[in-house]
Coordinates of C-alpha atoms in Angstrom, one line a residue:
Chain A
A15 CA -3.8 -12.9 -12.1
Q16 CA -4.1 -14.0 -8.5
T17 CA -7.3 -15.4 -7.1
V18 CA -8.2 -16.0 -3.4
T19 CA -11.1 -18.3 -2.4
Q20 CA -12.8 -18.6 0.9
S21 CA -15.2 -21.5 0.6
Q22 CA -17.0 -20.9 4.0
P23 CA -19.5 -18.0 3.7
E24 CA -20.5 -18.3 7.3
M25 CA -19.3 -20.1 10.4
S26 CA -20.2 -20.2 14.0
V27 CA -18.4 -21.3 17.2
Q28 CA -19.1 -21.4 20.9
E29 CA -17.3 -19.0 23.2
A30 CA -13.9 -20.5 24.4
E31 CA -13.8 -23.0 21.6
T32 CA -11.4 -23.2 18.6
V33 CA -12.4 -22.4 15.0
T34 CA -10.5 -22.6 11.7
L35 CA -11.3 -20.5 8.7
S36 CA -10.1 -21.7 5.3
C37 CA -8.5 -19.9 2.5
T38 CA -6.9 -21.1 -0.8
Y39 CA -5.2 -19.0 -3.4
D40 CA -3.8 -19.4 -6.9
T41 CA -0.7 -17.7 -8.1
S42 CA 2.4 -18.3 -10.2
E43 CA 4.5 -16.0 -8.0
N44 CA 7.1 -17.4 -5.6
N45 CA 7.5 -14.4 -3.3
Y46 CA 4.3 -13.0 -1.9
Y47 CA 2.5 -12.2 1.4
L48 CA -0.7 -13.4 2.8
F49 CA -3.0 -11.6 5.3
W50 CA -6.1 -12.1 7.4
Y51 CA -8.1 -9.0 8.0
K52 CA -11.1 -8.7 10.4
Q53 CA -14.1 -6.5 9.9
P54 CA -16.3 -6.3 13.0
P55 CA -19.9 -5.2 12.5
S56 CA -20.0 -1.5 11.6
R57 CA -16.4 -1.0 12.5
Q58 CA -13.1 -0.6 10.6
M59 CA -11.2 -3.4 9.0
I60 CA -8.1 -4.3 10.9
L61 CA -5.1 -6.6 10.2
V62 CA -5.2 -9.8 12.2
I63 CA -2.1 -11.6 11.0
R64 CA 0.3 -11.8 8.1
Q65 CA 2.7 -14.4 6.6
E66 CA 5.6 -14.0 4.3
A67 CA 5.7 -16.8 1.8
Y68 CA 9.5 -17.3 2.1
K69 CA 9.1 -18.1 5.8
Q70 CA 8.3 -21.7 6.6
Q71 CA 7.3 -21.0 10.2
N72 CA 3.6 -20.3 10.7
A73 CA 2.8 -16.8 12.0
T74 CA 1.2 -16.4 15.4
E75 CA -0.4 -13.5 17.1
N76 CA -1.8 -14.3 20.6
R77 CA -4.9 -16.4 20.0
F78 CA -4.6 -16.2 16.2
S79 CA -2.4 -18.5 14.2
V80 CA -2.1 -19.6 10.6
N81 CA -1.5 -22.9 8.9
F82 CA 0.5 -22.0 5.8
Q83 CA 0.9 -24.7 3.2
K84 CA 2.8 -23.2 0.3
A85 CA 2.7 -26.2 -2.0
A86 CA -1.0 -26.7 -1.5
K87 CA -1.6 -22.9 -1.7
S88 CA -3.6 -23.0 1.5
F89 CA -3.6 -20.4 4.3
S90 CA -6.1 -21.1 7.1
L91 CA -6.7 -19.1 10.2
K92 CA -7.1 -20.7 13.6
I93 CA -8.8 -18.8 16.4
S94 CA -8.3 -20.3 19.8
D95 CA -10.3 -19.6 22.9
S96 CA -12.9 -17.7 20.8
Q97 CA -14.3 -14.6 22.4
L98 CA -17.6 -12.6 21.6
G99 CA -15.4 -9.8 20.3
D100 CA -14.1 -12.1 17.5
T101 CA -17.5 -11.9 15.8
A102 CA -16.8 -10.3 12.5
M103 CA -16.3 -10.8 8.8
Y104 CA -12.8 -12.3 8.1
F105 CA -11.0 -11.7 4.8
C106 CA -8.1 -13.6 3.5
A107 CA -5.9 -11.5 1.2
F108 CA -2.9 -12.0 -1.1
M109 CA -0.2 -9.5 -2.0
K110 CA 2.6 -9.7 -4.5
H111 CA 4.9 -6.8 -4.8
S112 CA 4.7 -4.6 -8.0
N113 CA 6.9 -1.9 -9.3
A114 CA 5.8 1.2 -11.2
G115 CA 8.2 3.8 -12.4
G116 CA 10.8 2.7 -9.8
T117 CA 8.4 2.8 -6.9
S118 CA 7.0 -0.2 -5.1
Y119 CA 3.5 -0.7 -3.8
G120 CA 1.4 -3.6 -2.7
K121 CA -1.9 -4.5 -4.3
L122 CA -4.2 -6.7 -2.3
T123 CA -6.4 -9.4 -3.7
F124 CA -9.2 -10.4 -1.3
G125 CA -11.3 -13.5 -0.9
Q126 CA -15.0 -13.3 -0.6
G127 CA -15.0 -13.2 3.2
T128 CA -16.3 -15.5 6.0
I129 CA -18.8 -14.3 8.5
L130 CA -17.8 -15.7 11.9
T131 CA -20.3 -15.6 14.8
V132 CA -19.2 -16.5 18.3
H133 CA -22.1 -17.6 20.5
P134 CA -22.1 -17.3 24.3
Chain B
D274 CA -2.3 5.1 15.8
V275 CA -2.9 5.3 12.1
K276 CA -6.0 7.2 11.3
V277 CA -7.8 6.9 8.0
T278 CA -11.1 8.9 7.8
Q279 CA -13.8 9.0 5.1
S280 CA -16.0 12.0 4.6
S281 CA -19.3 10.2 5.0
R282 CA -20.5 7.0 6.6
Y283 CA -23.8 7.0 4.6
L284 CA -24.6 8.7 1.3
V285 CA -27.7 8.7 -0.8
K286 CA -27.5 10.0 -4.4
R287 CA -29.6 10.0 -7.5
T288 CA -28.8 8.4 -10.8
G289 CA -26.7 10.7 -13.0
E290 CA -25.3 12.8 -10.1
K291 CA -21.6 13.4 -9.7
V292 CA -20.4 12.0 -6.4
F293 CA -17.3 12.7 -4.5
L294 CA -15.9 10.4 -1.8
E295 CA -13.1 11.8 0.3
C296 CA -10.4 9.9 2.2
V297 CA -7.8 11.4 4.5
Q298 CA -4.9 9.7 6.3
D299 CA -2.7 11.2 8.9
M300 CA 0.3 8.9 8.8
D301 CA 2.3 10.3 5.8
H302 CA 1.6 7.2 3.8
E303 CA 2.7 7.2 0.2
N304 CA 0.1 4.7 -1.0
M305 CA -3.6 5.1 -1.0
F306 CA -6.3 2.8 -2.3
W307 CA -10.0 2.8 -3.1
Y308 CA -12.0 -0.5 -2.9
R309 CA -15.6 -1.4 -3.2
Q310 CA -17.1 -4.2 -1.0
D311 CA -20.1 -6.2 -2.2
P312 CA -21.6 -9.4 -0.6
G313 CA -20.1 -12.5 -1.9
L314 CA -17.4 -10.7 -3.9
G315 CA -15.1 -9.4 -1.1
L316 CA -13.2 -6.2 -1.7
R317 CA -12.2 -5.2 -5.2
L318 CA -9.7 -2.6 -6.1
I319 CA -11.0 0.4 -8.0
Y320 CA -7.9 2.7 -8.2
F321 CA -4.8 3.3 -6.3
S322 CA -2.1 6.0 -6.0
Y323 CA 1.5 5.6 -5.0
D324 CA 2.4 9.3 -4.9
V325 CA 0.8 12.7 -5.3
K326 CA -0.8 13.2 -8.7
M327 CA 0.0 9.6 -9.6
K328 CA -2.8 7.0 -10.1
E329 CA -3.2 3.5 -11.4
K330 CA -6.3 1.6 -12.4
G331 CA -7.2 -1.3 -10.3
D332 CA -9.4 -4.2 -11.3
I333 CA -12.8 -2.4 -11.7
P334 CA -12.0 1.3 -12.7
E335 CA -14.9 1.7 -15.1
G336 CA -17.3 4.5 -14.1
Y337 CA -14.8 5.9 -11.6
S338 CA -12.0 8.4 -11.5
V339 CA -9.7 9.6 -8.7
S340 CA -7.7 12.7 -7.7
R341 CA -4.7 13.0 -5.4
E342 CA -3.6 16.6 -5.1
K343 CA -2.1 16.3 -1.6
K344 CA -0.3 13.4 0.0
E345 CA -2.9 12.9 2.7
R346 CA -6.0 13.1 0.6
F347 CA -7.4 10.7 -2.0
S348 CA -10.7 11.3 -3.7
L349 CA -12.9 8.9 -5.6
I350 CA -15.3 10.4 -8.1
L351 CA -18.3 8.9 -9.7
E352 CA -18.8 11.0 -12.8
S353 CA -22.4 10.0 -13.3
A354 CA -23.7 7.7 -10.6
S355 CA -25.6 4.6 -11.6
T356 CA -27.6 2.1 -9.5
N357 CA -25.0 -0.6 -10.0
Q358 CA -22.6 1.6 -8.1
T359 CA -24.6 1.2 -4.9
S360 CA -22.0 -0.4 -2.6
M361 CA -19.7 0.0 0.4
Y362 CA -16.6 2.0 -0.5
L363 CA -13.4 1.5 1.6
C364 CA -10.3 3.7 1.5
A365 CA -6.9 2.4 2.6
S366 CA -3.4 3.7 2.9
S367 CA 0.1 2.2 3.5
F368 CA 3.7 3.0 3.4
R369 CA 5.8 2.2 0.3
T370 CA 8.4 -0.2 1.5
R371 CA 10.4 -3.1 0.2
G372 CA 8.4 -5.5 2.4
A373 CA 4.8 -6.2 2.8
D374 CA 2.8 -3.0 3.1
T375 CA 0.2 -3.3 5.7
Q376 CA -2.9 -1.4 4.6
Y377 CA -4.9 0.6 7.1
F378 CA -8.6 1.0 6.3
G379 CA -11.1 3.8 6.8
P380 CA -14.6 3.1 8.3
G381 CA -16.2 2.9 4.8
T382 CA -18.9 4.9 3.0
R383 CA -22.2 3.1 2.3
L384 CA -23.4 4.7 -1.0
T385 CA -26.9 4.2 -2.2
V386 CA -27.8 5.4 -5.7
L387 CA -31.5 5.7 -6.4

């Protein structure tokens, strides 16, 4: 079974600064996907960024980028130029592909979450 | 935009009651999921469905059942609610593809069992 660990329950950062959220995972799989999801206060969870394990290049989405270290099983999220709207709970998640009866679906395993607060 | 809706944002029930949580998605997704979210534990998968009338147990199915009679609708049923089922429940849906299936989440239902 896969496990995902986020060792930082809470973090804070000043507006316009950079912050890095940590995530480690444990798996025996070679092909898998990693995700960061964001859950703003009282709002829906949305996808921030995702990484395919077979790609060596780190994924980037505007101010969000990841540092994917496959050998170390580490997948950190860097938020540059932090904004007040980045205040949220962030979840790291792992997905391997499974097949059932010829179909395919993706099961997510989540970490515990990190509450990020951006201060003005 | 993908829209996943859940029938209630807040729900208060009594121990022993039968509880229905409804989830509807409008993107013709094959996969649908039910999670519960608890502080310090993240999200844990209760049940999922990859097709109409199909269901698979997740990591914590005990005390729950599900129903998927139509593609767009996935219901979570607490047969006899207990206080330890007080939690936030999140529904999600995704396409069934060969690649990574991005899951889209509903707003959640905060259930309190007294």
